[in-house]
Short mmCIF file of C-alpha atoms in Angstrom, two decimals:
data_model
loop_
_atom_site.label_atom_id
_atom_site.label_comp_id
_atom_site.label_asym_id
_atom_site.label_seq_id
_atom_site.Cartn_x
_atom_site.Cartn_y
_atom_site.Cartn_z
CA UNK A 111 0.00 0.00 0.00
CA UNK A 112 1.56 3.53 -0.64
CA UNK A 113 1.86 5.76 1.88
CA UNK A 114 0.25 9.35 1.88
CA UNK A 115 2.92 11.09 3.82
CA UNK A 116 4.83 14.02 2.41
CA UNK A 117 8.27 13.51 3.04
CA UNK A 118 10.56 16.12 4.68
CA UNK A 119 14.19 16.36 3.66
CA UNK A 120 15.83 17.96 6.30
CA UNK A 121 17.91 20.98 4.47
CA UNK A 122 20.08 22.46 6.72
CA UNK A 123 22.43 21.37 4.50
CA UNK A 124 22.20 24.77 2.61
CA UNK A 125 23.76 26.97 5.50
CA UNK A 126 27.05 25.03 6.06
CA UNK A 127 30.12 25.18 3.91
CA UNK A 128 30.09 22.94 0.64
CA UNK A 129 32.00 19.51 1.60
CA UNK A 130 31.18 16.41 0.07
CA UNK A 131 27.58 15.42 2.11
CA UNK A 132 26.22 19.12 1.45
CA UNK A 133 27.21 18.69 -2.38
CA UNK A 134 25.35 15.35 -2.32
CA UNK A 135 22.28 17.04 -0.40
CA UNK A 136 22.26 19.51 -2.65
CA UNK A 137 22.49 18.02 -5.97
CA UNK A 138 20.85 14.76 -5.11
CA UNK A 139 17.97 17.14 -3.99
CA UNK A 140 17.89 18.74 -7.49
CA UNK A 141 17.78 15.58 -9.51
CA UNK A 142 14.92 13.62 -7.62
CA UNK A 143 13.02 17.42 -8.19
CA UNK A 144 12.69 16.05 -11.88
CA UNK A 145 11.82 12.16 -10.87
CA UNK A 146 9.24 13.13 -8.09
CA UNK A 147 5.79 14.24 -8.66
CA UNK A 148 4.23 17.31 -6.94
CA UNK A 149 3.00 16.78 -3.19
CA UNK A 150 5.37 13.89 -2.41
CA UNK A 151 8.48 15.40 -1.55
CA UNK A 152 8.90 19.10 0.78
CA UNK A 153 12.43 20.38 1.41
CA UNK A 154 12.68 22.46 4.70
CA UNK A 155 15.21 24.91 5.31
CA UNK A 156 16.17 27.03 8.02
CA UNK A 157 15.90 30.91 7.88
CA UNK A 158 19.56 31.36 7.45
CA UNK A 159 19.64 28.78 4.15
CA UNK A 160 21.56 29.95 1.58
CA UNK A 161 21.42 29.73 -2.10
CA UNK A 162 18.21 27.57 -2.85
CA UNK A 163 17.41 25.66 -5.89
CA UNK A 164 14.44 26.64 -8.43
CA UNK A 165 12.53 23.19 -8.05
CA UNK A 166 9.46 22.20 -9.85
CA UNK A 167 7.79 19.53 -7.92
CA UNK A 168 9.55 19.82 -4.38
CA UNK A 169 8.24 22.30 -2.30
CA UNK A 170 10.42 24.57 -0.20
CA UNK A 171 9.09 25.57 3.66
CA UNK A 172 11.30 28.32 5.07
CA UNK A 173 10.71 27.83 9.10
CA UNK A 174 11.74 30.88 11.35
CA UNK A 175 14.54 29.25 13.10
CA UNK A 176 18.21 29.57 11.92
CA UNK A 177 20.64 26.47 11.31
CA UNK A 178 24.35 26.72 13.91
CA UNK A 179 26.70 23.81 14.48
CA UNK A 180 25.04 22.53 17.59
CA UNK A 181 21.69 20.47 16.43
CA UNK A 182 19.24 22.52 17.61
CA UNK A 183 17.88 22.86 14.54
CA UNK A 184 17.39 18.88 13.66
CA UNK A 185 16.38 17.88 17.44
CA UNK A 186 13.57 21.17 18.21
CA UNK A 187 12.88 22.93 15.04
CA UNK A 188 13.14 19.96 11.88
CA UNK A 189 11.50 17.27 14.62
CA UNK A 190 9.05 19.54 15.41
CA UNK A 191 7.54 20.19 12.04
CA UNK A 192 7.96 16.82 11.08
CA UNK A 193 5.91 15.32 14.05
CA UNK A 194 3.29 18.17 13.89
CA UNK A 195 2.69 18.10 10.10
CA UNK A 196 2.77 14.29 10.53
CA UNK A 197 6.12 14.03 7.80
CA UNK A 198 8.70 11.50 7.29
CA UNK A 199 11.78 12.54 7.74
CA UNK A 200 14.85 12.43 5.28
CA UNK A 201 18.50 13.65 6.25
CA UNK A 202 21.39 13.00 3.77
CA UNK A 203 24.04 14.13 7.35
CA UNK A 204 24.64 11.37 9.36
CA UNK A 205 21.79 12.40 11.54
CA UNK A 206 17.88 12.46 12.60
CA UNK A 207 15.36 13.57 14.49
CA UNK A 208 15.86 11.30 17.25
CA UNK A 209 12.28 10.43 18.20
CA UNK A 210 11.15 9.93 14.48
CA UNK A 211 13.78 9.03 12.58
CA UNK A 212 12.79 8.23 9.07
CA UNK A 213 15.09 7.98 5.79
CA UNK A 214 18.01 8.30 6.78
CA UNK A 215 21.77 8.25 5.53
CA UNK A 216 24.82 6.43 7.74
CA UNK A 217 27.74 7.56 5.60
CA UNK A 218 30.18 5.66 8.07
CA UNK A 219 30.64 4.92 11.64
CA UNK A 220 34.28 6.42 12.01
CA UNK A 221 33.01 8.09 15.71
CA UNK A 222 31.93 4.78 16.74
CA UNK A 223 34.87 2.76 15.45
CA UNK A 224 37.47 5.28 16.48
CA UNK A 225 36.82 6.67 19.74
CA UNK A 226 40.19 7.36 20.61
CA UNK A 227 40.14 10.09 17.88
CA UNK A 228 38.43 12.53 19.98
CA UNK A 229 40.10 13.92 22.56
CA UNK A 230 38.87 17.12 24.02
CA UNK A 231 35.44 17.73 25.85
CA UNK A 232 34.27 19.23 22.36
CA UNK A 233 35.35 16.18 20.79
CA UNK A 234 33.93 14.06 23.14
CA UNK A 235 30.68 15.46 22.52
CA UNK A 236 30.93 15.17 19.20
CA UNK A 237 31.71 11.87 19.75
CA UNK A 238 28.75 11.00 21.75
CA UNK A 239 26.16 12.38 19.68
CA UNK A 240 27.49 11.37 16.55
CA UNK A 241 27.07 7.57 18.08
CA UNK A 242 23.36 8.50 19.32
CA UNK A 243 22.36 9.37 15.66
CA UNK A 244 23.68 6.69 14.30
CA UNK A 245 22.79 4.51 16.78
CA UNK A 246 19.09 5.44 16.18
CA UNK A 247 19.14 5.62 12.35
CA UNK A 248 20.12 1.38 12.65
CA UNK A 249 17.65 0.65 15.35
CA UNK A 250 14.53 2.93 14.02
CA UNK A 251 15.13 4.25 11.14
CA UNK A 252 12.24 2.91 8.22
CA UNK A 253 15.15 3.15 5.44
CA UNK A 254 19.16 3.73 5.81
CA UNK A 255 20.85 4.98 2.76
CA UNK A 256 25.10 4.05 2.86
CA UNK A 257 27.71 4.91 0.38
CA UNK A 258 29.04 1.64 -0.06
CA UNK A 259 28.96 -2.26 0.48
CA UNK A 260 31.79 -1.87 3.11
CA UNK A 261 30.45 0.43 5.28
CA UNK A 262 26.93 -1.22 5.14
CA UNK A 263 28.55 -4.03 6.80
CA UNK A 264 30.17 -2.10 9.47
CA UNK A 265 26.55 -1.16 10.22
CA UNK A 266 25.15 -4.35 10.22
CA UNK A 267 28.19 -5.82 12.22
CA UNK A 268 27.97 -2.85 14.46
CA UNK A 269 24.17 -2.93 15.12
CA UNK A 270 23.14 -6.32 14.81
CA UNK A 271 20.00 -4.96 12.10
CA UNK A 272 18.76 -6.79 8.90
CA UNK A 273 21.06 -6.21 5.70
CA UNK A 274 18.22 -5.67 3.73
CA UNK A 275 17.33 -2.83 5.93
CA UNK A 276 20.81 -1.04 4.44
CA UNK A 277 20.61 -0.07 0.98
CA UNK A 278 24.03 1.22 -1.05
CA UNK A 279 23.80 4.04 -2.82
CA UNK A 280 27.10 5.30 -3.91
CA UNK A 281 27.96 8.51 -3.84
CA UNK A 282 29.40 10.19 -6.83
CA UNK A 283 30.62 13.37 -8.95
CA UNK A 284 28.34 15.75 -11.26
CA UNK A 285 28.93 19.03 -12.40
CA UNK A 286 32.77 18.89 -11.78
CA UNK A 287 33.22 19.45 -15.81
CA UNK A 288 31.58 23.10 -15.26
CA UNK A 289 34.00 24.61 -12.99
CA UNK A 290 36.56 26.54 -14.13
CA UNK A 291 40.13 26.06 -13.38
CA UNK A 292 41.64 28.88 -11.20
CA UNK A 293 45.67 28.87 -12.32
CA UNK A 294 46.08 32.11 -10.67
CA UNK A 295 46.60 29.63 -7.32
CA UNK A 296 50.15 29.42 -8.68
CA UNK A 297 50.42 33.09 -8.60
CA UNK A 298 49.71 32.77 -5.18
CA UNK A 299 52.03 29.57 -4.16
CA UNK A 300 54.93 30.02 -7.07
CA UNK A 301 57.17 27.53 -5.15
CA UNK A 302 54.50 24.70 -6.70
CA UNK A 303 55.45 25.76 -10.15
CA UNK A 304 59.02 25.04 -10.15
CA UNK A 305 58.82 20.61 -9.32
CA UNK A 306 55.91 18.68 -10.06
CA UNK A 307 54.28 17.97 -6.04
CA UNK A 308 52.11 16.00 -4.90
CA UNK A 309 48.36 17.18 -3.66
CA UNK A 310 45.73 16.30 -0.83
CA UNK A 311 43.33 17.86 -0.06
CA UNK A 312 40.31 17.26 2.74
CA UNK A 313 39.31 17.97 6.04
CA UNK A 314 42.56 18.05 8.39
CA UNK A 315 41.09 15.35 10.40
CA UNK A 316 42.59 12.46 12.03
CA UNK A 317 41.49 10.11 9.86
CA UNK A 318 43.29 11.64 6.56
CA UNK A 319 46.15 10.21 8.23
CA UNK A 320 48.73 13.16 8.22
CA UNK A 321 51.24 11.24 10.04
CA UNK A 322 51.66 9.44 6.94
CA UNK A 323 52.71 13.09 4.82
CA UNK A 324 54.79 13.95 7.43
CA UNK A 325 56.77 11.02 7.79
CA UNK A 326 56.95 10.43 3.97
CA UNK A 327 57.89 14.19 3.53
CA UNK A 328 61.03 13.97 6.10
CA UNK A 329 62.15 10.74 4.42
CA UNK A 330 62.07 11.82 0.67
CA UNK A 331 62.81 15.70 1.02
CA UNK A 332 63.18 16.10 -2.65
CA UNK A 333 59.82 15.42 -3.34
CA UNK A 334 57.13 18.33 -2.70
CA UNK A 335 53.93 18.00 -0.97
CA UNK A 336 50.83 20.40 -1.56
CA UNK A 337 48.28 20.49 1.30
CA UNK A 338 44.78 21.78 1.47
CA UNK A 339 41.99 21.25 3.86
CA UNK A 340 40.40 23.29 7.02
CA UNK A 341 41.76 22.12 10.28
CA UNK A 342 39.06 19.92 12.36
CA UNK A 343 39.53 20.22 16.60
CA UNK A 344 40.34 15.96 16.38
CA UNK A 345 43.65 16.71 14.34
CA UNK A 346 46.43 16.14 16.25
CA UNK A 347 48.25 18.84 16.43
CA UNK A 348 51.94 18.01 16.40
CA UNK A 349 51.68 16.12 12.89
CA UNK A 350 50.63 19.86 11.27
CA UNK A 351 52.84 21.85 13.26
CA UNK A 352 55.45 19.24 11.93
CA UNK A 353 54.40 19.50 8.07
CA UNK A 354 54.30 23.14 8.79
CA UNK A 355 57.87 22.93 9.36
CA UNK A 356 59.11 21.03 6.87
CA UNK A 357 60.51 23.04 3.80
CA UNK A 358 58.67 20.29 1.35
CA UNK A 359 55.11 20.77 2.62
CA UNK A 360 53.21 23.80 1.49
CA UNK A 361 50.22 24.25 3.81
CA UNK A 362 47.72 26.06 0.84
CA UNK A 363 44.73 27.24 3.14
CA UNK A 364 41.23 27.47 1.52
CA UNK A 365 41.51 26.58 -1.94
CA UNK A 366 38.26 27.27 -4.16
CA UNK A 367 36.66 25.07 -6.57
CA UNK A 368 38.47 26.77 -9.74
CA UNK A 369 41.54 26.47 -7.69
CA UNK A 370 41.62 22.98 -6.77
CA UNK A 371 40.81 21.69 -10.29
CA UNK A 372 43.75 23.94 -11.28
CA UNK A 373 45.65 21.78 -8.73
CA UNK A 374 44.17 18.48 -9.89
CA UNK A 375 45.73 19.30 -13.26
CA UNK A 376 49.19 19.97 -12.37
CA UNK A 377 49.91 17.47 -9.71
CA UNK A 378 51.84 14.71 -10.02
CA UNK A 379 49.31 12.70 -8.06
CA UNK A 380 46.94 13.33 -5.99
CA UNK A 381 47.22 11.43 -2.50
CA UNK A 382 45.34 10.39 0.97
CA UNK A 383 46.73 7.75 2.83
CA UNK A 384 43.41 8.16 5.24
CA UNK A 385 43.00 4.78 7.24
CA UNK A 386 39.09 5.24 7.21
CA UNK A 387 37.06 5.92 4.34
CA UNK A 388 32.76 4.97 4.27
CA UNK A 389 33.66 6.12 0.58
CA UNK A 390 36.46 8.74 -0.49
CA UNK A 391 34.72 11.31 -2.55
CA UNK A 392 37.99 13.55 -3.43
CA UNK A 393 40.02 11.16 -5.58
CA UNK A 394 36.94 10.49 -7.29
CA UNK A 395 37.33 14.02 -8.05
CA UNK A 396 41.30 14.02 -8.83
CA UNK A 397 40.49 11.42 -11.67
CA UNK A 398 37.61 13.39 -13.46
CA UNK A 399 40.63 15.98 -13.61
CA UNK A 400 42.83 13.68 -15.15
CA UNK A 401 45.03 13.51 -12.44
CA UNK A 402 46.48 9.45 -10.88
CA UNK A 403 45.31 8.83 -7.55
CA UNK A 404 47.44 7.08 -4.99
CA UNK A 405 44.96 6.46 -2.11
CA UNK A 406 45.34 3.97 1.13
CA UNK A 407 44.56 0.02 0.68
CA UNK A 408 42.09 0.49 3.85
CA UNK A 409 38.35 -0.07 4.20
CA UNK A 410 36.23 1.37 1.68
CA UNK A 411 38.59 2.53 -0.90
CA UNK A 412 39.58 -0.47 -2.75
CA UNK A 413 35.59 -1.07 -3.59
CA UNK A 414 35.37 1.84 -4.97
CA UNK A 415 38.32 2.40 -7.04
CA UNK A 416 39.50 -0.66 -7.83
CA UNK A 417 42.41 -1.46 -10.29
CA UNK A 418 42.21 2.52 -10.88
CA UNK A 419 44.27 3.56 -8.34
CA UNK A 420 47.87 3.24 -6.62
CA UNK A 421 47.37 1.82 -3.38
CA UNK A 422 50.04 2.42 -0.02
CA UNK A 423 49.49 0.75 3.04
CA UNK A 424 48.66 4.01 5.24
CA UNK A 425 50.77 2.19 7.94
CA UNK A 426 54.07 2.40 5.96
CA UNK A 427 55.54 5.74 4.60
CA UNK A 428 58.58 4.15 3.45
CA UNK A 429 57.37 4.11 -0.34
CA UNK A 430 58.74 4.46 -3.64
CA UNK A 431 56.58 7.15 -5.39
CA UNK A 432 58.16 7.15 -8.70
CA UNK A 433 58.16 2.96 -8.85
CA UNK A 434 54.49 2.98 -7.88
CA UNK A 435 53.22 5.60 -10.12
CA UNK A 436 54.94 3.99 -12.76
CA UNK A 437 52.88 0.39 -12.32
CA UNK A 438 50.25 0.17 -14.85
CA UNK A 439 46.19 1.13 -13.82
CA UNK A 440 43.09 0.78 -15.55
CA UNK A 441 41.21 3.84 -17.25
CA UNK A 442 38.79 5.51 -14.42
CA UNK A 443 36.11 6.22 -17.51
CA UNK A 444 33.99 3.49 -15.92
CA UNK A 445 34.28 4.97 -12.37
CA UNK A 446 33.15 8.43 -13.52
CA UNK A 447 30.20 7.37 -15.47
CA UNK A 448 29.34 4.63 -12.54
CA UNK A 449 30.31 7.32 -9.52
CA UNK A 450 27.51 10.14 -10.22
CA UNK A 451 24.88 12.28 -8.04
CA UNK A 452 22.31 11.80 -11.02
CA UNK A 453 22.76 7.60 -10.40
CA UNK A 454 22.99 8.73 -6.72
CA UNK A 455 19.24 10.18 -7.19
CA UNK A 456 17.88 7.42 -8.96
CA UNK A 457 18.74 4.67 -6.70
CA UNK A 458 17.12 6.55 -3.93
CA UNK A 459 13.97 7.36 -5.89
CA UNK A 460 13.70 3.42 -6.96
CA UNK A 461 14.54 2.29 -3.35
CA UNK A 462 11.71 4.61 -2.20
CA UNK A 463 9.53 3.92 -4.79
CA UNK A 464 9.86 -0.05 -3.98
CA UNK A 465 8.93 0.59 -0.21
CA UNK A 466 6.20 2.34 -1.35
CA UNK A 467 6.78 5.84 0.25
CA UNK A 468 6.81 7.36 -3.45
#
């Protein structure tokens, strides 16, 4: 029987800074506007959302409250409507509202599975609610989205829940072929023009494994290592104050979109030894660019890149750049036309539209 209820897609997505979940809210958002029909689908924003699309058949509801880290806005304002207007919930974060979760994405479980990342009493809460989501997407959730078959398993290892509860839907690139490469970043960091360097680029986390730069940096100090990213408060913080001081790194700051695809282009290879992954979005990225991707051997990433990649055991640093680059890989054509938000979309709508709550 097919439900009647309108479902709610949480968007506070649309007042944070663009990393890879708020590009998949966003554009995933878009391309189920042109597979739903009117009446089904609502997106609600806060009052400080930013930059909304022009949809056709998904409504937009503006509430009064504004969207801040802390998740006031999902627990009070987003539950709220949802319960009162009777909605089912959708969040594409890693999150709910915890006392009626509905469709809900788990892009990985590296707070449960890592506790020892998170250190400080800001971490620690982090820590702790980031487990309480996710911990009540598994149990209560009606449908979990994941980004691939490994970190579905984690889930149902983790949780003890029905397989056929999880369903994969990758994530994926679109729209990377309209930016517009930025060169004037070299203007800006000449020392990258004069050797070919490597590039990474993420959040400064933990998990991107920057012991494994550093290390590699102070044992090969001819070679020259580009790094971008925003530092995150579970980095630990002598591994960037010891890139910072090695005359091989070049910490780049904020790079924009235009920028990093000028980056992409010029590297030697892109790089992330990360020792978690639920699926790796930016060397997806490096290869639409052209560039070769040397990425760890760990969790997720060999799924999704297969023979397309260089792989280094994020353990060992050790490593013979040159001699690895030069071992043959297969064309990544077949990644970027499998890897896409548009296939990303569609698998949702046919997952939702086989449980009925389309």
């Amino acid at each position: 029987m097919k439900s009647n209820r309108i479902i709610a897609i949480n968007g506070e997505s649309w007042c944070h800074p663009l990393t890879g979940i708020e590009r998949l809210a966003i554009e995933v958002t878009e391309y189920l506007d042109s597979l739903v029909q009117p009446n089904q689908v609502e997106l609600v924003v806060p009052a400080n959302a930013r930059n909304l699309p022009a949809l056709k058949n998904i409504r937009i509801v503006q509430l009064p409250q504004e969207a801040h880290f802390f998740p006031k806005w999902t627990q009070i304002a987003f539950q709220k409507y949802v319960i009162l207007h009777h909605r089912v919930s959708f969040d594409y974060t890693n999150t709910c509202p915890y006392f009626v979760p509905g469709i809900e994405f788990i892009h990985d479980l590296y707070q449960k599975l890592y506790p020892a990342d998170f250190t400080s009493r800001r971490d620690k809460l982090i820590h702790f609610y980031s487990c309480l989501m996710c911990r009540a997407i598994a149990r209560r959730a009606k449908v979990i989205f994941t980004v691939s078959e490994y970190t579905k398993q984690t889930i149902v290892d983790t949780y003890h829940i029905p397989p056929e509860k999880i369903h994969v839907v990758y994530s994926g690139v679109s729209g990377y072929d309209k930016i517009e490469e930025d060169k004037s970043v070299f203007d800006r960091l000449p020392q990258l023009k004069e050797k070919p360097f490597y590039f990474t680029i993420g959040s400064l986390s933990t998990r991107k494994n920057l012991k494994w730069i550093a290390e590699h940096a102070s044992l090969f100090p001819h070679e020259i290592f580009a790094v971008s990213g925003k530092p995150l408060p579970s980095v630990v913080a002598p591994e960037l104050e010891k890139m910072k001081s090695l005359g091989n790194v070049v910490m780049t700051g904020y790079l924009s979109d235009g920028e990093v695809k000028a980056m992409h282009r010029a590297c030697k290879a892109f790089i992330m030894p990360s020792y978690f992954e639920g699926f790796g979005l930016p060397p997806l990225e490096a290869l639409s660019c052209g560039a070769q991707i040397i990425i760890s051997d760990r969790t997720s990433l060999p799924e999704i890149y297969g023979k397309c990649a260089h792989y280094i055991n994020p353990d060992e640093a050790n490593v013979d750049l040159d001699a690895l680059l030069a071992e043959p890989v297969e064309s990544a054509w077949s990644l970027l036309e499998k890897y896409t938000l548009k296939h990303t979309a569609e698998r949702i709508f046919d997952v939702l539209k086989e449980k009925n709550m389309l």
